[in-house]
């Protein structure tokens, strides 16, 4: 049963576009069998994560195919990084609307090839479907950690410092600009912020080094306030963050300077794909050294405290003016 | 950002419906962290497979939610079975249209719970998305085999027997009936055939016992002729099948008796989720014993021969009348 489509048949698509992405992965059998095999390194276990992106929800319909592909992959790598795992491989289900052309597919797989090289991973399985719905990409990423050492959400204790990598809020500002909800800033800032939305920088090389230092970790995908809230929920603690300590990019600083209320967007907008984590005082020096070695800001933004009264929620943010910020919602919800 | 939906929030859905499916899987952390951990048993490696089903393509819009869930899971378990792997766990991305209700979701997860018990597996991760498109379920299944022993497509050699488990063509007939392309048979036959379409019976308990006996294996999802063709392609051989040897259910036999041309539908229609495999003469006795122990037909339907001239294709079927059958297409193509 062949559907009308601008594309060649499924097996042709696999052999032309997807099979090359499996070349070099011994257990993938060139995508020519029904399944792949993978085993963790000695003394390690596999860390598995699946996350999907949907056109119009997680990316914009006109986004370049290579960037869509890399975002789909990187949102998963970001979770692996936050869990301290070293990425190994991934499987991918793609759902393609009829308008997709071979040219689009070539760009999509070039994006994947580029990231595979950057992160040292391979495609080891997948499924290609046509859909009357939005373009959708679901990826299952596999990484590895030493047995029992995966970083968790639930280990934060009172007096721990709260850290975040990189800068916060760039992607939320980028999306607001792309949606026309914010006036366009200067061209360079516009390019920087929208790129931060379109192309996450998962902290893959840093993540595994947080094992032994961080007490609780999560990647910032739903928004800093919401994701810090997840750490607090699982750790049964609360968090106090000072907005003045938040690491902001130069571009973000310009926009927030003109409109301090944007801080709410930046703390609840999501798509940062940085790692937010807690760590005890003893980790302060090693973390400063890690930041230096990785040439990446690792910024203390607050402290873990005893749980608040339930009505107050888990995360309290002192705004730029020193007064408590109020959020209608801590962050992105998928429904 | 909340979407209009009949459903509660994502975290509520996870805790109410999906987290219970992870209970009992130690590496799943109750779906309360960002990733799960899994390691193969000693001397084993993991076998990974992903496959998705899309409303209107792989199942019908009105199908009961529990059956949709179980089909999504079972098409993956069928691949694991055909590769000789013992299922361990799965991850699931679901894409839910707005019409989906909590009642629907309850039925969907009840179906999964039932199959988890039947196959001894757990949900260890997932992602829940809303979509303006068709209901879609993508599952990544993880199983295990002893290192290096995964059954492959490429090991068939000349003179091997070709076997198929269970019966052939029931699902294709069931789908044709559901689509109104065939007149409805007697009620019992109708129920049997449509059930075979809606609920695959992956040969999970049999599959691992084929290791050491089968030379090449594949599960029948695209259609017997097409999937046998995949074995031939990878093994660089050809296949000769005799339609008179095909194992048919009583219901199928009635329909084919009245209309012998249905044989083409049954050989190319797909959705059988039986295992088709090749094995040498030495395996004949052990396979007969396996069939007895598993109370499952394992039927020789033809032989592997030297490759034909290219123009003739890889699979030749002698029809019920002894004359070669001609197929426009060997089976289901996803585009």
XYZ file of C-alpha atoms in Angstrom:
670
model
C 0.000 0.000 0.000
C 1.803 3.089 -1.202
C 0.781 6.514 0.014
C 0.995 9.597 -2.130
C 4.235 11.236 -1.073
C 7.090 13.212 -2.495
C 9.429 10.595 -1.031
C 10.756 7.301 -2.338
C 9.771 4.056 -0.559
C 10.581 3.352 3.074
C 13.451 0.956 2.365
C 14.960 3.410 -0.090
C 14.748 6.186 2.512
C 16.390 3.978 5.111
C 19.237 2.885 2.871
C 19.848 6.344 1.393
C 19.441 8.571 4.459
C 19.321 6.647 7.713
C 21.608 3.637 7.235
C 24.706 5.887 6.780
C 23.994 7.234 10.297
C 24.403 3.704 11.664
C 27.694 3.056 9.934
C 30.405 2.532 12.541
C 28.021 1.207 15.232
C 28.797 -2.514 15.389
C 25.505 -3.499 17.032
C 23.329 -1.616 14.559
C 23.931 -4.072 11.694
C 23.628 -1.192 9.239
C 19.905 -0.933 10.110
C 19.518 -4.048 7.945
C 18.073 -6.233 10.685
C 15.024 -5.880 12.937
C 16.832 -4.816 16.083
C 20.202 -3.674 17.386
C 22.343 -4.924 20.242
C 24.135 -2.814 22.820
C 25.863 -3.552 26.114
C 27.248 -1.132 28.679
C 31.003 -0.988 29.288
C 32.275 -3.114 32.201
C 31.044 -1.844 35.596
C 28.546 0.429 33.826
C 24.807 0.358 33.233
C 22.795 1.951 30.455
C 20.869 5.173 31.045
C 17.815 5.422 28.778
C 15.655 8.401 28.005
C 12.973 9.149 25.447
C 11.695 12.536 24.417
C 9.804 13.720 21.359
C 9.413 17.043 19.602
C 6.286 18.057 17.696
C 6.028 20.760 15.026
C 4.233 23.813 16.331
C 4.799 22.762 19.935
C 8.557 22.277 20.347
C 9.763 23.815 17.120
C 8.370 26.063 14.433
C 7.072 24.744 11.123
C 9.616 26.660 9.041
C 12.692 25.760 11.084
C 15.542 24.360 8.981
C 15.427 20.533 8.924
C 18.980 20.133 10.214
C 18.145 22.216 13.280
C 14.944 20.263 13.938
C 16.934 17.036 13.822
C 19.642 18.343 16.109
C 17.124 19.736 18.586
C 15.317 16.379 18.712
C 18.601 14.668 19.485
C 19.972 17.289 21.840
C 16.947 17.505 24.140
C 17.604 13.841 24.888
C 21.371 14.274 25.236
C 20.658 17.077 27.676
C 18.832 14.640 29.957
C 21.677 12.156 29.718
C 24.164 14.909 30.569
C 22.163 16.018 33.595
C 22.147 12.414 34.808
C 25.939 12.171 34.447
C 25.719 9.693 31.571
C 28.051 9.446 28.595
C 25.948 9.173 25.391
C 26.331 5.967 23.378
C 23.585 5.644 20.772
C 20.004 6.514 19.879
C 16.900 5.180 18.168
C 14.514 7.430 16.281
C 10.867 7.312 15.177
C 10.053 9.948 12.578
C 6.562 10.908 11.436
C 6.693 12.775 8.160
C 3.877 14.826 6.602
C 3.395 14.554 2.864
C 5.068 17.882 2.136
C 8.452 16.477 3.207
C 10.830 16.190 0.266
C 14.080 14.333 -0.252
C 15.845 17.648 -0.017
C 14.325 18.218 3.415
C 15.296 14.700 4.475
C 18.852 15.241 3.275
C 19.102 18.353 5.455
C 17.559 16.526 8.385
C 20.025 13.646 8.235
C 22.977 15.973 7.632
C 22.051 17.643 10.916
C 22.052 14.291 12.662
C 25.368 13.304 11.094
C 26.937 16.510 12.332
C 25.746 15.956 15.897
C 26.696 12.296 15.844
C 30.242 13.388 15.137
C 30.117 16.087 17.804
C 28.827 13.753 20.506
C 30.389 10.469 19.410
C 27.128 8.556 18.985
C 25.304 6.597 16.287
C 21.786 5.842 15.180
C 21.127 2.147 15.944
C 17.454 1.770 15.073
C 14.369 3.577 13.961
C 11.016 3.639 12.314
C 9.877 5.880 9.470
C 6.191 6.710 9.174
C 4.056 9.026 7.139
C 1.495 11.054 9.058
C -1.398 13.368 8.184
C -0.435 15.269 11.358
C 2.463 17.535 12.317
C 6.074 16.573 11.721
C 7.147 14.656 14.807
C 10.453 13.173 15.920
C 10.720 10.802 18.898
C 14.185 9.821 20.028
C 15.303 7.283 22.593
C 18.856 8.009 23.728
C 21.123 5.509 25.434
C 24.092 6.491 27.564
C 26.059 4.871 30.341
C 27.177 5.545 33.902
C 29.064 3.444 36.418
C 26.582 1.133 38.151
C 24.502 2.973 40.725
C 26.028 6.382 40.019
C 23.354 8.022 37.869
C 22.735 11.533 39.174
C 19.252 11.905 40.618
C 16.659 14.571 41.343
C 16.146 13.573 44.947
C 19.447 14.197 46.758
C 19.369 17.901 47.632
C 19.769 18.696 51.354
C 19.364 21.885 53.376
C 22.242 24.364 52.955
C 23.278 22.938 49.563
C 24.142 25.569 46.995
C 21.994 25.762 43.850
C 24.013 26.039 40.643
C 23.163 26.471 37.014
C 25.445 26.012 34.008
C 25.759 28.476 31.140
C 23.197 31.275 30.950
C 19.493 31.314 31.730
C 16.502 32.508 29.698
C 18.060 33.017 26.280
C 15.869 30.410 24.586
C 12.665 31.798 26.132
C 13.559 35.256 24.850
C 14.465 33.827 21.446
C 11.102 32.093 21.175
C 9.245 35.249 22.271
C 11.043 37.197 19.547
C 10.309 34.542 16.893
C 6.636 34.636 17.896
C 6.539 38.404 17.640
C 5.794 38.793 21.358
C 8.926 40.903 21.811
C 10.352 43.621 19.548
C 13.384 42.465 17.612
C 16.649 43.394 19.304
C 19.881 44.265 17.473
C 20.742 41.762 14.735
C 23.557 40.048 16.635
C 21.422 39.644 19.772
C 18.507 38.420 17.654
C 20.721 35.791 16.040
C 22.180 34.714 19.380
C 18.856 34.386 21.204
C 16.919 32.618 18.451
C 19.825 30.236 17.965
C 19.713 29.409 21.667
C 16.049 28.474 21.180
C 16.606 26.446 18.063
C 19.795 24.650 19.000
C 20.265 23.508 22.593
C 23.821 23.042 23.885
C 23.491 19.953 26.059
C 26.273 19.937 28.673
C 27.421 16.510 27.591
C 31.108 16.869 28.403
C 30.456 18.481 31.787
C 27.659 16.197 33.035
C 29.689 13.089 33.932
C 32.076 15.269 35.979
C 29.236 16.262 38.288
C 29.125 12.713 39.671
C 30.573 12.895 43.183
C 30.013 16.654 43.381
C 26.313 17.309 42.756
C 23.681 16.122 45.234
C 20.727 16.509 42.836
C 20.506 17.384 39.145
C 18.023 18.074 36.371
C 18.270 19.690 32.989
C 16.332 22.906 32.440
C 13.743 22.058 29.812
C 10.437 23.154 31.364
C 11.885 26.352 32.881
C 14.360 26.995 35.671
C 11.706 27.556 38.329
C 9.744 24.438 37.377
C 12.769 22.185 37.073
C 14.257 23.393 40.345
C 10.806 22.661 41.758
C 11.168 19.041 40.600
C 14.424 18.743 42.537
C 12.715 20.224 45.607
C 9.720 17.894 45.295
C 11.838 14.767 45.126
C 14.306 15.990 47.752
C 11.561 17.255 50.098
C 13.245 20.627 50.481
C 12.652 24.169 49.267
C 14.815 26.543 47.260
C 15.597 30.221 47.531
C 16.991 31.818 44.365
C 18.217 35.368 43.924
C 17.460 36.785 40.482
C 20.446 39.130 40.723
C 22.742 36.079 40.747
C 21.299 34.512 37.576
C 23.868 34.177 34.797
C 22.573 36.195 31.841
C 24.000 36.502 28.379
C 24.918 39.962 27.135
C 21.914 39.845 24.790
C 19.530 38.918 27.598
C 20.983 41.612 29.836
C 20.115 44.279 27.259
C 16.489 43.119 27.014
C 15.998 42.700 30.762
C 17.610 46.091 31.370
C 14.913 47.678 29.238
C 12.114 45.489 30.619
C 12.766 43.851 34.023
C 9.473 41.945 33.812
C 11.053 39.682 31.197
C 12.730 37.926 34.130
C 9.499 35.974 34.607
C 9.599 34.743 30.994
C 13.212 33.751 31.426
C 12.629 31.774 34.618
C 9.526 29.966 33.397
C 9.995 29.781 29.631
C 12.044 26.619 29.369
C 14.250 25.306 26.572
C 17.480 26.337 28.318
C 18.941 22.819 28.306
C 21.412 23.847 30.943
C 21.948 21.732 34.061
C 20.559 23.014 37.327
C 21.949 21.178 40.324
C 22.618 21.324 44.024
C 25.924 20.694 45.749
C 27.326 20.945 49.263
C 29.843 23.559 50.388
C 32.682 21.049 49.908
C 32.025 21.062 46.151
C 32.475 24.811 45.713
C 36.188 24.695 44.882
C 36.068 21.633 42.601
C 33.108 23.188 40.734
C 35.030 26.412 40.177
C 37.836 24.317 38.717
C 35.394 22.386 36.519
C 33.977 25.656 35.204
C 37.489 26.804 34.335
C 38.471 23.552 32.615
C 35.229 23.382 30.611
C 35.215 27.105 29.901
C 31.578 27.193 30.990
C 29.982 29.321 33.701
C 28.768 27.281 36.686
C 26.999 29.877 38.790
C 25.619 29.648 42.327
C 22.152 31.209 42.223
C 20.689 30.304 45.620
C 20.462 27.877 48.496
C 18.415 24.880 49.524
C 16.364 25.494 52.679
C 13.916 23.557 54.817
C 10.506 23.014 53.190
C 8.185 26.021 53.284
C 4.628 25.819 54.446
C 2.800 23.992 51.653
C 0.875 27.027 50.457
C 4.050 28.818 49.431
C 5.300 26.245 46.917
C 8.835 24.920 46.697
C 10.766 27.642 44.914
C 11.080 31.238 46.063
C 12.806 33.774 43.845
C 13.912 37.195 45.080
C 13.454 39.463 42.062
C 15.893 42.016 40.700
C 14.271 44.558 43.047
C 14.727 42.224 46.022
C 10.999 41.552 46.332
C 9.588 38.006 45.942
C 8.594 37.156 42.366
C 5.166 35.633 41.739
C 4.630 33.121 38.945
C 1.257 32.119 37.529
C 2.877 28.895 36.471
C 6.373 27.660 37.244
C 6.962 26.599 33.701
C 6.017 24.816 30.562
C 3.411 22.078 30.752
C 2.931 19.762 27.816
C -0.850 19.816 28.153
C 1.472 27.095 28.627
C -1.612 24.911 28.958
C -3.390 23.561 25.914
C -7.110 23.085 25.765
C -7.612 19.412 26.532
C -10.004 17.080 28.272
C -7.037 15.788 30.257
C -5.384 16.883 33.482
C -1.801 18.197 33.396
C 1.136 16.151 32.187
C 2.530 15.407 35.651
C -0.909 14.374 36.865
C -1.280 12.029 33.875
C 2.109 10.515 34.557
C 1.513 9.959 38.248
C -2.036 8.683 37.808
C -1.698 6.505 34.710
C 1.898 5.861 33.698
C 3.877 5.717 36.955
C 1.956 2.621 38.148
C 3.236 0.841 35.025
C 6.811 1.453 36.234
C 6.207 0.098 39.705
C 8.394 -2.956 40.266
C 11.099 -1.880 37.792
C 14.020 -0.885 40.012
C 15.793 1.223 37.385
C 12.701 3.226 36.465
C 12.657 5.255 39.687
C 8.861 5.377 39.486
C 9.175 7.640 36.400
C 10.085 10.377 38.907
C 13.508 11.107 37.451
C 14.672 12.136 33.979
C 15.980 8.775 32.849
C 16.042 5.108 33.774
C 18.921 2.670 34.158
C 19.073 -0.873 32.849
C 21.823 -3.442 32.474
C 21.726 -6.807 30.736
C 22.101 -9.993 32.788
C 25.639 -11.397 33.001
C 26.904 -12.684 29.627
C 23.968 -10.987 27.877
C 23.555 -7.860 25.800
C 20.494 -5.722 25.277
C 18.439 -5.988 22.089
C 16.696 -2.707 21.254
C 13.907 -2.048 18.803
C 11.595 0.882 18.151
C 8.359 0.823 16.233
C 5.406 3.187 16.168
C 1.738 2.847 15.293
C -0.326 5.657 13.825
C -4.122 5.961 13.876
C -5.598 5.320 10.456
C -2.415 3.608 9.277
C -1.701 0.814 11.762
C -4.960 0.782 13.667
C -8.480 2.127 13.179
C -9.703 5.288 14.873
C -12.471 3.542 16.793
C -10.373 0.644 18.104
C -10.638 0.151 21.867
C -7.799 1.979 23.696
C -6.579 -1.144 25.497
C -6.142 -2.932 22.177
C -4.299 0.032 20.635
C -1.915 0.029 23.597
C -1.329 -3.688 23.438
C -0.803 -3.629 19.673
C 1.777 -0.843 20.043
C 3.640 -2.909 22.596
C 3.250 -6.255 20.887
C 4.550 -5.203 17.464
C 7.808 -4.430 19.256
C 7.777 -7.612 21.336
C 7.277 -9.513 18.096
C 10.562 -8.161 16.771
C 12.335 -9.078 20.002
C 10.866 -12.586 19.820
C 11.990 -13.049 16.226
C 15.508 -12.028 17.271
C 15.529 -14.587 20.100
C 15.492 -11.913 22.813
C 13.754 -12.107 26.181
C 11.800 -8.845 26.752
C 12.882 -6.730 29.717
C 11.353 -3.243 29.549
C 10.042 -0.527 27.255
C 9.851 3.245 26.833
C 6.864 4.942 25.237
C 6.160 8.267 23.517
C 2.446 8.959 23.191
C 0.906 11.708 21.071
C -2.667 12.377 22.129
C -5.267 14.341 20.149
C -7.550 16.637 22.125
C -10.490 14.259 22.014
C -8.668 11.818 24.315
C -10.351 11.582 27.713
C -9.231 10.220 31.066
C -11.533 7.293 30.470
C -9.724 6.520 27.245
C -6.376 6.845 28.990
C -7.500 4.514 31.757
C -8.390 1.872 29.168
C -5.099 2.425 27.355
C -3.002 1.948 30.478
C -5.099 -1.030 31.624
C -4.191 -2.679 28.327
C -0.520 -2.015 28.953
C -0.752 -3.291 32.536
C -2.308 -6.498 31.292
C 0.423 -7.104 28.741
C 3.162 -6.150 31.182
C 1.955 -8.964 33.391
C 1.675 -11.365 30.474
C 5.186 -10.668 29.217
C 6.966 -9.838 32.483
C 8.056 -6.336 31.484
C 7.720 -2.771 32.779
C 7.482 0.743 31.440
C 10.737 2.505 32.378
C 10.385 5.856 30.629
C 8.238 7.907 28.340
C 7.040 11.195 27.034
C 3.448 12.426 26.837
C 2.569 14.961 24.161
C -0.558 16.538 22.793
C -0.857 16.602 19.017
C -3.229 18.169 16.501
C -2.554 15.064 14.387
C -3.560 11.410 14.644
C -3.164 9.416 17.838
C 0.328 7.948 17.704
C 2.246 5.595 19.972
C 5.993 5.012 19.602
C 7.541 2.301 21.726
C 11.163 1.347 22.221
C 11.439 -2.187 23.573
C 14.491 -3.608 25.297
C 15.214 -7.300 25.579
C 18.298 -9.410 26.077
C 20.167 -12.285 24.458
C 23.456 -13.990 25.271
C 26.268 -11.919 23.789
C 26.542 -12.425 20.039
C 23.550 -14.763 19.785
C 20.852 -12.424 18.445
C 19.057 -14.184 15.592
C 19.663 -12.439 12.281
C 18.096 -12.064 8.854
C 21.185 -12.983 6.926
C 22.003 -16.627 7.759
C 19.800 -18.650 5.419
C 21.633 -21.105 3.176
C 20.602 -23.215 0.207
C 18.478 -26.277 1.152
C 17.342 -24.779 4.471
C 13.680 -25.326 5.228
C 11.431 -22.298 5.520
C 9.152 -22.368 8.552
C 6.412 -20.153 9.863
C 4.820 -20.195 13.306
C 1.066 -20.134 13.962
C -1.204 -19.373 11.025
C -0.794 -16.984 8.101
C -3.080 -14.296 6.696
C -5.691 -14.029 9.452
C -4.891 -10.401 10.235
C -4.982 -9.385 6.564
C -8.397 -10.978 6.209
C -9.549 -9.355 9.453
C -8.504 -5.927 8.221
C -10.178 -6.472 4.847
C -13.407 -7.372 6.649
C -13.180 -4.332 8.961
C -12.661 -2.120 5.917
C -15.681 -3.600 4.170
C -13.535 -5.024 1.375
C -14.750 -8.540 2.170
C -18.253 -9.726 3.077
C -18.613 -10.549 6.778
C -18.148 -14.254 7.494
C -19.943 -16.160 10.270
C -19.829 -14.351 13.619
C -17.237 -16.622 15.212
C -14.909 -16.360 12.203
C -15.436 -12.596 12.074
C -14.465 -12.289 15.747
C -11.427 -14.518 15.314
C -10.054 -12.781 12.208
C -10.577 -9.188 13.371
C -9.052 -10.058 16.729
C -5.985 -11.407 14.931
C -5.669 -8.004 13.238
C -6.183 -5.991 16.396
C -4.153 -8.052 18.820
C -0.925 -9.636 17.622
C 0.354 -12.714 19.450
C 4.102 -12.137 19.489
C 5.893 -15.473 19.853
C 7.778 -14.290 22.901
C 8.118 -17.615 24.688
C 9.118 -19.482 21.545
C 11.600 -16.964 20.093
C 14.570 -17.552 22.428
C 14.347 -21.313 21.789
C 15.056 -20.747 18.093
C 18.626 -19.748 18.966
C 20.837 -22.604 17.813
C 18.137 -23.984 15.511
C 17.157 -21.204 13.099
C 19.626 -19.917 10.516
C 17.694 -16.696 9.754
C 14.593 -15.129 11.293
C 12.196 -12.227 10.883
C 8.750 -11.490 12.212
C 5.946 -11.204 9.679
C 4.791 -7.609 9.883
C 4.929 -6.376 6.271
C 3.558 -9.621 4.819
C 4.951 -13.131 4.552
C 6.238 -12.698 1.003
C 7.919 -9.363 1.773
C 9.477 -10.470 5.036
C 10.745 -13.715 3.565
C 12.151 -11.488 0.828
C 14.128 -9.581 3.480
C 15.693 -12.835 4.681
C 16.561 -13.710 1.072
C 18.046 -10.266 0.396
C 20.338 -10.373 3.417
C 21.198 -14.050 2.941
C 21.742 -13.716 -0.832
C 19.499 -16.668 -1.567
C 16.023 -17.224 -2.988
C 12.948 -18.927 -1.562
C 10.384 -21.288 -2.988
C 7.129 -21.521 -1.042
C 4.184 -23.813 -1.678
C 0.843 -22.199 -0.902
C -0.702 -25.601 -0.200
C 1.652 -25.958 2.781
C 0.700 -22.637 4.417
C -0.841 -23.063 7.863
C -4.333 -21.555 7.704
C -6.824 -21.066 10.485
C -10.226 -22.694 10.133
C -11.734 -19.225 9.549
C -9.230 -18.411 6.814
C -9.752 -21.796 5.190
C -13.475 -21.087 4.802
C -12.849 -17.744 3.107
C -10.074 -19.020 0.835
C -12.186 -22.033 -0.077
C -14.832 -19.668 -1.409
C -12.339 -17.284 -2.986
C -8.844 -18.702 -3.702
C -7.614 -15.282 -4.846
C -7.589 -14.173 -1.221
C -4.318 -16.075 -0.949
C -2.599 -13.022 -2.405
C -4.043 -10.773 0.320
C -2.935 -13.228 2.959
C 0.638 -13.470 1.694
C 1.133 -9.735 1.219
C -1.208 -8.174 3.775
C 1.040 -8.162 6.802
C 0.227 -7.868 10.503
C 0.662 -11.592 11.140
C 3.340 -11.109 13.805
C 4.355 -14.709 13.424
C 8.010 -15.673 13.042
C 9.182 -16.801 9.631
C 12.560 -18.479 9.741
C 14.887 -20.834 8.003
C 16.568 -23.873 9.501
C 18.723 -26.754 8.286
C 17.565 -30.370 8.041
C 19.193 -31.131 11.416
C 16.682 -28.811 13.117
C 13.597 -30.631 11.833
C 13.203 -32.955 14.821
C 13.985 -30.370 17.537
C 11.528 -27.961 15.898
C 8.777 -30.576 15.914
C 9.456 -31.049 19.618
C 9.389 -27.263 20.223
C 6.051 -27.017 18.437
C 4.682 -29.743 20.696
C 6.022 -28.181 23.918
C 4.756 -24.692 22.995
C 1.487 -26.017 21.591
C 2.078 -23.853 18.534
C 2.221 -24.943 14.886
C 5.697 -24.565 13.363
C 5.096 -25.426 9.750
C 7.575 -26.013 6.923
C 6.269 -24.068 3.922
C 9.142 -24.205 1.463
C 12.869 -24.351 0.802
C 15.754 -21.981 0.333
C 17.352 -22.240 -3.121
C 20.160 -20.591 -5.039
C 19.437 -16.989 -6.099
C 17.190 -16.676 -9.139
C 18.035 -14.501 -12.063
C 17.527 -10.960 -10.834
C 14.406 -10.301 -12.876
C 12.469 -12.982 -11.019
C 12.761 -11.509 -7.528
C 13.691 -13.437 -4.417
C 10.501 -15.232 -3.446
C 8.568 -17.634 -5.626
C 5.230 -19.000 -4.457
C 3.493 -21.964 -6.066
C -0.210 -21.158 -5.738
C -2.982 -23.472 -4.590
C -3.373 -24.536 -8.231
C 0.359 -25.283 -8.481
C 0.996 -22.344 -10.825
C 3.362 -19.504 -9.812
C 1.602 -16.652 -8.034
C 2.248 -13.084 -9.221
C 2.294 -10.195 -6.754
C 2.064 -6.522 -7.697
C 3.832 -5.790 -4.444
C 5.335 -8.244 -1.975
C 3.828 -6.452 0.982
C 3.084 -3.418 3.022
C 5.217 -0.344 2.458
C 5.025 2.499 4.961
C 5.045 5.140 2.229
